[in-house]
CSV table of C-alpha atoms and ligand atoms in Angstrom, one decimal:
chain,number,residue,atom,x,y,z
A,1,UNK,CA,0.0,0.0,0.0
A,2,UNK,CA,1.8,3.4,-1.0
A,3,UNK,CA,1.6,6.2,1.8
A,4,UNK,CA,1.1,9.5,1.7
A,5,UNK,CA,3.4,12.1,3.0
A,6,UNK,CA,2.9,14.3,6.2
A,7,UNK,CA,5.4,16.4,8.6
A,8,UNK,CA,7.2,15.2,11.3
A,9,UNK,CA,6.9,16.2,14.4
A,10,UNK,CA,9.5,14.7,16.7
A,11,UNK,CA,13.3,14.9,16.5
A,12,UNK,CA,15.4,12.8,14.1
A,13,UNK,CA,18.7,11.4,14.4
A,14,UNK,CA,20.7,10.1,11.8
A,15,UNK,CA,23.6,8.1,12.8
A,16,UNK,CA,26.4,7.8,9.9
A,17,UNK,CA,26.6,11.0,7.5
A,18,UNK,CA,27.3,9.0,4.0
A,19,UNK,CA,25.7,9.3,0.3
A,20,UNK,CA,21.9,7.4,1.9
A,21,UNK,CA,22.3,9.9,5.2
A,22,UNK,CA,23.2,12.9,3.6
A,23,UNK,CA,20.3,11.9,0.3
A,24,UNK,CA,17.5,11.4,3.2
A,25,UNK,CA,18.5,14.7,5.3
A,26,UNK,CA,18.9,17.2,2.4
A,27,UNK,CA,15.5,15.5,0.9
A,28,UNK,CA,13.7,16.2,3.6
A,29,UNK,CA,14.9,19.7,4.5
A,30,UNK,CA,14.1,20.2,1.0
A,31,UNK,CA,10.5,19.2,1.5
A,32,UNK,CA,10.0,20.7,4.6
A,33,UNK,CA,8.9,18.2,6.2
A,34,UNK,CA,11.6,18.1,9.4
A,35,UNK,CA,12.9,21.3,10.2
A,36,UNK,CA,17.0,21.6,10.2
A,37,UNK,CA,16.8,21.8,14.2
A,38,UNK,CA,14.9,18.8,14.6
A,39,UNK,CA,17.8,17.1,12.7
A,40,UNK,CA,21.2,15.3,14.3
A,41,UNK,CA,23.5,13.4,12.2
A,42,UNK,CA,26.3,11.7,14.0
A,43,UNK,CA,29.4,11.0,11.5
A,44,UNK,CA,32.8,10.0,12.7
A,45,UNK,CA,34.8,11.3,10.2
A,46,UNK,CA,35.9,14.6,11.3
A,47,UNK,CA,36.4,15.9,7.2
A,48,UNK,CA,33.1,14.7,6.1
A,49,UNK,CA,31.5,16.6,9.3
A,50,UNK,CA,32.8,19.7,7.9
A,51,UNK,CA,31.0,19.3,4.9
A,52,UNK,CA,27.8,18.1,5.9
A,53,UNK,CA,27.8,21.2,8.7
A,54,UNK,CA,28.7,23.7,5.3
A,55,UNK,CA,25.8,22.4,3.3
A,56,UNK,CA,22.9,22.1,6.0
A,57,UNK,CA,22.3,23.9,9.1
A,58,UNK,CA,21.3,20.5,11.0
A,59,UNK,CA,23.1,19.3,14.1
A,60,UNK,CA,26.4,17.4,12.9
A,61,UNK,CA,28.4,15.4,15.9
A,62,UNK,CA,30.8,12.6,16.4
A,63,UNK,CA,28.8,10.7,19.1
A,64,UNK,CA,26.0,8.5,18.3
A,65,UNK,CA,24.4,8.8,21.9
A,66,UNK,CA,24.5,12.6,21.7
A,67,UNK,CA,22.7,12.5,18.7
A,68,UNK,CA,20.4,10.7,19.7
A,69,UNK,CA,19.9,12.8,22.4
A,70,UNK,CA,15.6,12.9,23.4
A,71,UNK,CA,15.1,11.8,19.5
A,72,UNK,CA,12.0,10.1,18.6
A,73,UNK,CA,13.2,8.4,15.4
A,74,UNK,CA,17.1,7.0,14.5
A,75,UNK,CA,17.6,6.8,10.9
A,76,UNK,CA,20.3,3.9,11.3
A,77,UNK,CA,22.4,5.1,7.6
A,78,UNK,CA,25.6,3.1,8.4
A,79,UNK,CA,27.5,0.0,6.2
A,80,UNK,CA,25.7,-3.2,7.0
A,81,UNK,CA,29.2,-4.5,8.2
A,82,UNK,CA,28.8,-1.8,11.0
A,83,UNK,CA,25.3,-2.6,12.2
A,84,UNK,CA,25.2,-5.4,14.9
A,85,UNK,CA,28.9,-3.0,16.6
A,86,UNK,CA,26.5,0.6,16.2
A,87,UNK,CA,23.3,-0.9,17.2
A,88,UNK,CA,25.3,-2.5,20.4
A,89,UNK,CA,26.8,0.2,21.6
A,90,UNK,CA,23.5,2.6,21.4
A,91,UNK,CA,21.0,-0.3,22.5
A,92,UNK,CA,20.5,2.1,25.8
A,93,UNK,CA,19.6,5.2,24.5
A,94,UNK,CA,17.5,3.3,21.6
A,95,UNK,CA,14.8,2.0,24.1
A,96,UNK,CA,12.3,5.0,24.1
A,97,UNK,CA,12.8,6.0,20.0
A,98,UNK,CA,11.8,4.4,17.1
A,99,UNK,CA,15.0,2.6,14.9
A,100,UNK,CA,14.8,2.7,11.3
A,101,UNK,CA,17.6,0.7,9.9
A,102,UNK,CA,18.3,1.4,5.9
A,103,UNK,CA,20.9,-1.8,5.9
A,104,UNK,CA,21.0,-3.9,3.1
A,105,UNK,CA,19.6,-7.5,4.1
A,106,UNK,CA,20.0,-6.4,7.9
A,107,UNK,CA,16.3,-8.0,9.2
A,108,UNK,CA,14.3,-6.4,11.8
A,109,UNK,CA,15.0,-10.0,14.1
A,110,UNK,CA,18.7,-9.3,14.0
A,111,UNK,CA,18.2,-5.9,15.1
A,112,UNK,CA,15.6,-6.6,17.4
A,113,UNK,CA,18.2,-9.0,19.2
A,114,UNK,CA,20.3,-6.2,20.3
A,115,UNK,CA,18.1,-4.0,21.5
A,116,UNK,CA,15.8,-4.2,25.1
A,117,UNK,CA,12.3,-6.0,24.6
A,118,UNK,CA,9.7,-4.6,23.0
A,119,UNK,CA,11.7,-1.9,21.2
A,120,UNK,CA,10.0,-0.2,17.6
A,121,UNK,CA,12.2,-1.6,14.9
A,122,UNK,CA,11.3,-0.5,11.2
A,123,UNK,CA,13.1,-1.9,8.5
A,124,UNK,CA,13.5,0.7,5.0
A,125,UNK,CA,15.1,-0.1,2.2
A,126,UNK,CA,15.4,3.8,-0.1
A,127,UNK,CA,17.4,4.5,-2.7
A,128,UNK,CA,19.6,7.7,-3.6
A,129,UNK,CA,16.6,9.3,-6.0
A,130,UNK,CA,15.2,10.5,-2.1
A,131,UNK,CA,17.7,13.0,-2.9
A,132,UNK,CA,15.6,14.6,-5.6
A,133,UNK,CA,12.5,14.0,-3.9
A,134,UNK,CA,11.8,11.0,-6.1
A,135,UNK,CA,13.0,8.3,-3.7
A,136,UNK,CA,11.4,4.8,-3.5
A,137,UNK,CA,11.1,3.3,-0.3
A,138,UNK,CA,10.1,-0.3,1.1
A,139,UNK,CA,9.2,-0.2,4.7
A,140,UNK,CA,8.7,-3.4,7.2
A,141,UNK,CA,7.7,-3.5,10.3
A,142,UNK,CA,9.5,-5.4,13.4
A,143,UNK,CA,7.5,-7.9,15.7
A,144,UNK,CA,6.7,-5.0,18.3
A,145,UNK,CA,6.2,-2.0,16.1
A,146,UNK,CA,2.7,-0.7,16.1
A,147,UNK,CA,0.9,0.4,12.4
A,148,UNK,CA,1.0,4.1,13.8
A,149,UNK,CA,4.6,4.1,13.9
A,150,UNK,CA,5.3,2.6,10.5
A,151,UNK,CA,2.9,5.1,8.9
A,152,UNK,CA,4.8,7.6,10.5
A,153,UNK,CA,7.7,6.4,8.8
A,154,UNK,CA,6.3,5.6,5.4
A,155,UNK,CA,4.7,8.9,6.3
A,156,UNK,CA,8.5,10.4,6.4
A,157,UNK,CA,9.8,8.4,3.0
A,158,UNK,CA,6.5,9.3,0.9
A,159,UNK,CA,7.7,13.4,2.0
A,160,UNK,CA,10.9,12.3,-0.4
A,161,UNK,CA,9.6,10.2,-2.8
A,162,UNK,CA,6.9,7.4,-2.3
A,163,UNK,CA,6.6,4.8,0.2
A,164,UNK,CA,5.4,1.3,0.0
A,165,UNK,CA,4.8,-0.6,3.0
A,166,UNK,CA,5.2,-4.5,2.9
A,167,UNK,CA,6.0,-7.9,4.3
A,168,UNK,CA,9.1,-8.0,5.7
A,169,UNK,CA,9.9,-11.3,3.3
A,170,UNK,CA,9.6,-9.2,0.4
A,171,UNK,CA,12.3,-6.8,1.2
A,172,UNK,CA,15.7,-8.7,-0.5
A,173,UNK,CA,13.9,-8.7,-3.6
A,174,UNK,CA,12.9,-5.2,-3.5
A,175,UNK,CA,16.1,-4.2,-2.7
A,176,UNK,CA,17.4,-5.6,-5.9
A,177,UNK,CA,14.6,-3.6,-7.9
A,178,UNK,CA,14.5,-0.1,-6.6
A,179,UNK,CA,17.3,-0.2,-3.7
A,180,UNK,CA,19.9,-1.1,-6.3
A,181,UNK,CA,17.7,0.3,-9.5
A,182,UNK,CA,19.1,3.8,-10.0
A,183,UNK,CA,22.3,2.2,-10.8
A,184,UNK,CA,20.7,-0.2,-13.6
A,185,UNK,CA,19.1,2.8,-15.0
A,186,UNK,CA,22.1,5.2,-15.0
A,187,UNK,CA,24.2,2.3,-16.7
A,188,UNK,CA,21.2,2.0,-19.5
A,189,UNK,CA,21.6,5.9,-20.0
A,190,UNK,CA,25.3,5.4,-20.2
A,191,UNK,CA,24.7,2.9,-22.7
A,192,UNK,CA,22.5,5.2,-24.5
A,193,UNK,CA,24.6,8.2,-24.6
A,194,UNK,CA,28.1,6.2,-25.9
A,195,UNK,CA,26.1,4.5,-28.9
A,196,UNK,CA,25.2,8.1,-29.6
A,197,UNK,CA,28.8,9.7,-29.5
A,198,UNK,CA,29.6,6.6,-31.6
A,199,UNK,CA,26.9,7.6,-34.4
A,200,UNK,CA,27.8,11.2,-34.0
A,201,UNK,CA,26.2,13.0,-31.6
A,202,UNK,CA,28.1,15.6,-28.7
A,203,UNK,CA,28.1,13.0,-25.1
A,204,UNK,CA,25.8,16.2,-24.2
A,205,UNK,CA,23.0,16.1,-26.7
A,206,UNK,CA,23.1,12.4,-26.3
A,207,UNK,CA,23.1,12.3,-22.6
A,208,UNK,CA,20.4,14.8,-22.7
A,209,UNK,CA,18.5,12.6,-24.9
A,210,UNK,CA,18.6,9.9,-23.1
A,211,UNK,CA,17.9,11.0,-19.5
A,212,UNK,CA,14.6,12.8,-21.2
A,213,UNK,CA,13.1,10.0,-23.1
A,214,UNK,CA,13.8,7.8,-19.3
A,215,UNK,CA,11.8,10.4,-17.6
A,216,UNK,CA,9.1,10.6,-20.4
A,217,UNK,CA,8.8,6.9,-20.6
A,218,UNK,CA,8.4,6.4,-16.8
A,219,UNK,CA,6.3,9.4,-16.2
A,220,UNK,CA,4.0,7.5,-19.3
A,221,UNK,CA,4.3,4.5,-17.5
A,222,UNK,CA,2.9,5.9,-14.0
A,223,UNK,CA,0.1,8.1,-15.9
A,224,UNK,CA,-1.3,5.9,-17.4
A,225,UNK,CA,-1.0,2.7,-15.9
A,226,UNK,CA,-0.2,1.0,-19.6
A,227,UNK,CA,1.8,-2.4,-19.8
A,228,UNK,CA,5.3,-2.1,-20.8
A,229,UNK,CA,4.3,-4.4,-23.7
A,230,UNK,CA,1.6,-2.3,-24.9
A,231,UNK,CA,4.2,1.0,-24.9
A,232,UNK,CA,7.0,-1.5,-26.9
A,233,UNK,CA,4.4,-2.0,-29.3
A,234,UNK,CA,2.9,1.5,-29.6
A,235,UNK,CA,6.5,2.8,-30.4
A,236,UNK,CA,7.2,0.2,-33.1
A,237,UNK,CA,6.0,0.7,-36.4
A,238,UNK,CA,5.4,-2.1,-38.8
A,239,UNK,CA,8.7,-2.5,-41.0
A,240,UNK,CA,9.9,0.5,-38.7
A,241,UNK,CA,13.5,1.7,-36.5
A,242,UNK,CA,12.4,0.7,-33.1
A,243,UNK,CA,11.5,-3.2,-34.0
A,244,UNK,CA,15.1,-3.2,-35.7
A,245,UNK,CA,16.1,-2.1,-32.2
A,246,UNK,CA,14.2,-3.9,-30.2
A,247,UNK,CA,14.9,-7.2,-32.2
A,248,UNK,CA,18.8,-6.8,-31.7
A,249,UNK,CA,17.9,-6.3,-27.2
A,250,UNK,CA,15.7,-9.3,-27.4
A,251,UNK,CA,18.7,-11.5,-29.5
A,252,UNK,CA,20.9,-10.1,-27.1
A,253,UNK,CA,19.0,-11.6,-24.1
A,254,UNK,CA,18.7,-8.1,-22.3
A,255,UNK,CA,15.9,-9.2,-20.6
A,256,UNK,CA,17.6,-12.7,-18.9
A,257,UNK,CA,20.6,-10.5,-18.1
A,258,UNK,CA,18.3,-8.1,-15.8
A,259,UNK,CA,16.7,-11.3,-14.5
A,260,UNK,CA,20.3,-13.0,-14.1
A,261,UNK,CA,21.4,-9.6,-12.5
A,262,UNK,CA,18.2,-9.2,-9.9
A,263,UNK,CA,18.9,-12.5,-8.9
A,264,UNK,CA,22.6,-12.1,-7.8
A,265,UNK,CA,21.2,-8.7,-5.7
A,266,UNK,CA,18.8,-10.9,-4.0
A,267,UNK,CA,21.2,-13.6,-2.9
A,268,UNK,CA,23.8,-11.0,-2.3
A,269,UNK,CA,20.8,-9.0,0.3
A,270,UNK,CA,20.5,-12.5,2.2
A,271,UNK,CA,24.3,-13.0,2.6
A,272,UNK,CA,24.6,-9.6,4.2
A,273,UNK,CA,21.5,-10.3,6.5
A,274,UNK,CA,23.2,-13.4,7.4
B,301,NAP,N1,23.9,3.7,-1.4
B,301,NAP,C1,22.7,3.3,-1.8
B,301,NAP,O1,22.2,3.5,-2.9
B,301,NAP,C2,21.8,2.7,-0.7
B,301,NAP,C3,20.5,2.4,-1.0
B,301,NAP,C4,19.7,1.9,0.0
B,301,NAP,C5,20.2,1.6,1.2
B,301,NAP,N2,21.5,1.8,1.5
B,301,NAP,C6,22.0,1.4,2.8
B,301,NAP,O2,22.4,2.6,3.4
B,301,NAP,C7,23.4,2.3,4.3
B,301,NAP,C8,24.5,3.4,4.1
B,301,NAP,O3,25.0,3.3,2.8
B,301,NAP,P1,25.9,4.4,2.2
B,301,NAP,O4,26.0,4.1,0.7
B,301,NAP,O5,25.3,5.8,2.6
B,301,NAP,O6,27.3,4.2,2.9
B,301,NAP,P2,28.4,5.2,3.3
B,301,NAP,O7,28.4,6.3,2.3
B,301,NAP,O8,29.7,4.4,3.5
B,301,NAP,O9,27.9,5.8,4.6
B,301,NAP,C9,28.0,5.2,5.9
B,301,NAP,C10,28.5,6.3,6.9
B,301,NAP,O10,28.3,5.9,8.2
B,301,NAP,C11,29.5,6.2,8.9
B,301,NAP,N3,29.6,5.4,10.2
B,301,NAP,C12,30.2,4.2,10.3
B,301,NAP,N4,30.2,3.8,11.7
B,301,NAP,C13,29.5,4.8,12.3
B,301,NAP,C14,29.1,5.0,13.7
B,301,NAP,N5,29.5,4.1,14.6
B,301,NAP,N6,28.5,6.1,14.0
B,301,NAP,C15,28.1,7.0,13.1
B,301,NAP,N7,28.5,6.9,11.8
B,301,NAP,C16,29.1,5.8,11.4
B,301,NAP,C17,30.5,5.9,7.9
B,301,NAP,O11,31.8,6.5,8.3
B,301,NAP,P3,33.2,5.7,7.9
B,301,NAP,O12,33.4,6.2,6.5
B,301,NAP,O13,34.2,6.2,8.8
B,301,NAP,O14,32.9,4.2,8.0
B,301,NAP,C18,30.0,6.6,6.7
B,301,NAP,O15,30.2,8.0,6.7
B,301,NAP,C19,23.9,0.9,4.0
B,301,NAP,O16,23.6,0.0,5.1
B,301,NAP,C20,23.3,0.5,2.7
B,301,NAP,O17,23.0,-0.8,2.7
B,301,NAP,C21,22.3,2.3,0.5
């Protein structure tokens, strides 16, 4: 079921300032939907606090406990690898707020193991578009989490994006669909925009070209609700240049290789959940 946004009222901490921290801060400062001194990002690295503190006017420390401070929600943005050490050591201070772990393949169990009985454990899996305000996120709830407090969170994702809450057994293969997905679509426009330099065109006016007719086609997509099949055909004309195209992608299995590639991002979410 996709959410719909609304403001936050609590405080937030975010503990680790990387690319999915930063993306989900400066998406929703940029929506308004948590104000910069609700905010607290705990980052270790003393260089990449100077930065964040340059571009937004949020709290930025080194400690995790001191961001977490009286905070209602913890955005958990660190490295899987780091998750079971950082959840540990704040465990504590996480009883009262609500811990929203963005983790690859990290399951709500596993976190729920660290932490005192009964704690709120939401599970998100975004991806970098939140940055633009046209994230997708898939949220799951823990055993003790209530509905209120993972429509409040789905609440907070939809403000940057949209939100889709679901079983928790269907997170590793969403993951490998919209989690990893910007990365599939950047390397189709790549694609795109070298076949054009190679018949001619500036990398520019390809590029351009390219990101466009993405946006167009998804935007037609959403709209309208169509089948994928049904905008293939409407663009190919009998005898025409898109089923020359189109014949080549299918001969050169493009649709097994997706499947083969979705496939290795699923099994490579349960290995780092296990
Ligand atoms: N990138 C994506 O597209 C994407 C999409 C969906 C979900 N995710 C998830 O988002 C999480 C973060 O990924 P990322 O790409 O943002 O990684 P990242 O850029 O490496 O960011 C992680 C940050 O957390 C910091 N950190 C490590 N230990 C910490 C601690 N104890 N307290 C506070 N901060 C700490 C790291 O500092 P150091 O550099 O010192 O380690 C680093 O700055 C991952 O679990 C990933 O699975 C990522």
């Amino acid at each position: 079921m996709m959410t719909t946004p609304n403001r936050f009222s609590g405080r937030l901490a975010v503990i680790g300032g990387g690319k999915m921290g930063e993306a989900i801060v400066s998406g929703l400062l940029a929506s308004g939907t948590v104000p910069a001194d609700r905010i607290t990002i705990a980052e270790p690295v003393g260089a990449r606090r100077d930065e964040l503190a340059s571009r937004y006017s949020v709290g930025v420390v080194s400690d995790g406990i001191q961001a977490l401070g009286d905070a209602d929600m913890v955005i958990l943005a660190v490295k899987p690898q780091a998750v079971d050490q950082v959840v540990k050591g704040l465990s504590q201070a996480l009883a009262r707020a609500v811990l929203v772990s963005i983790a690859a393949g990290i399951t709500c169990a596993r976190l729920e193991s660290f932490l005192p009985e009964g704690s709120s454990v939401v599970r998100v899996m975004p991806n970098t578009p939140v940055m633009v305000r046209e994230g997708m996120a898939i949220v799951s709830g823990g055993s003790s989490v209530s509905d209120e407090q993972i429509q409040t969170v789905a609440g907070l994702f939809s403000a940057v994006g949209r939100a889709i809450v679901v079983p928790e057994s269907a997170q590793d293969a969403g993951t490998a669909i919209s989690g990893s997905g910007p990365a599939y679509f950047a390397l189709v426009v790549d694609a795109l925009a070298r076949a054009g330099v190679a018949q001619g065109l500036t990398r520019d006016t390809a590029q351009a070209l390219a990101v466009q007719t993405m946006l167009g086609t998804a935007k037609m997509l959403e709209e309208t609700g169509m089948h994928p099949e049904a905008l293939i055909d409407g663009v190919s004309s009998p005898g025409g240049t898109t089923i020359a195209a189109i014949n080549v992608l299918e001969d050169r299995a493009v649709r097994a290789a997706f499947a083969e590639a979705v496939s290795a991002a699923v099994r490579r979410s349960r290995e780092l959940g296990s």
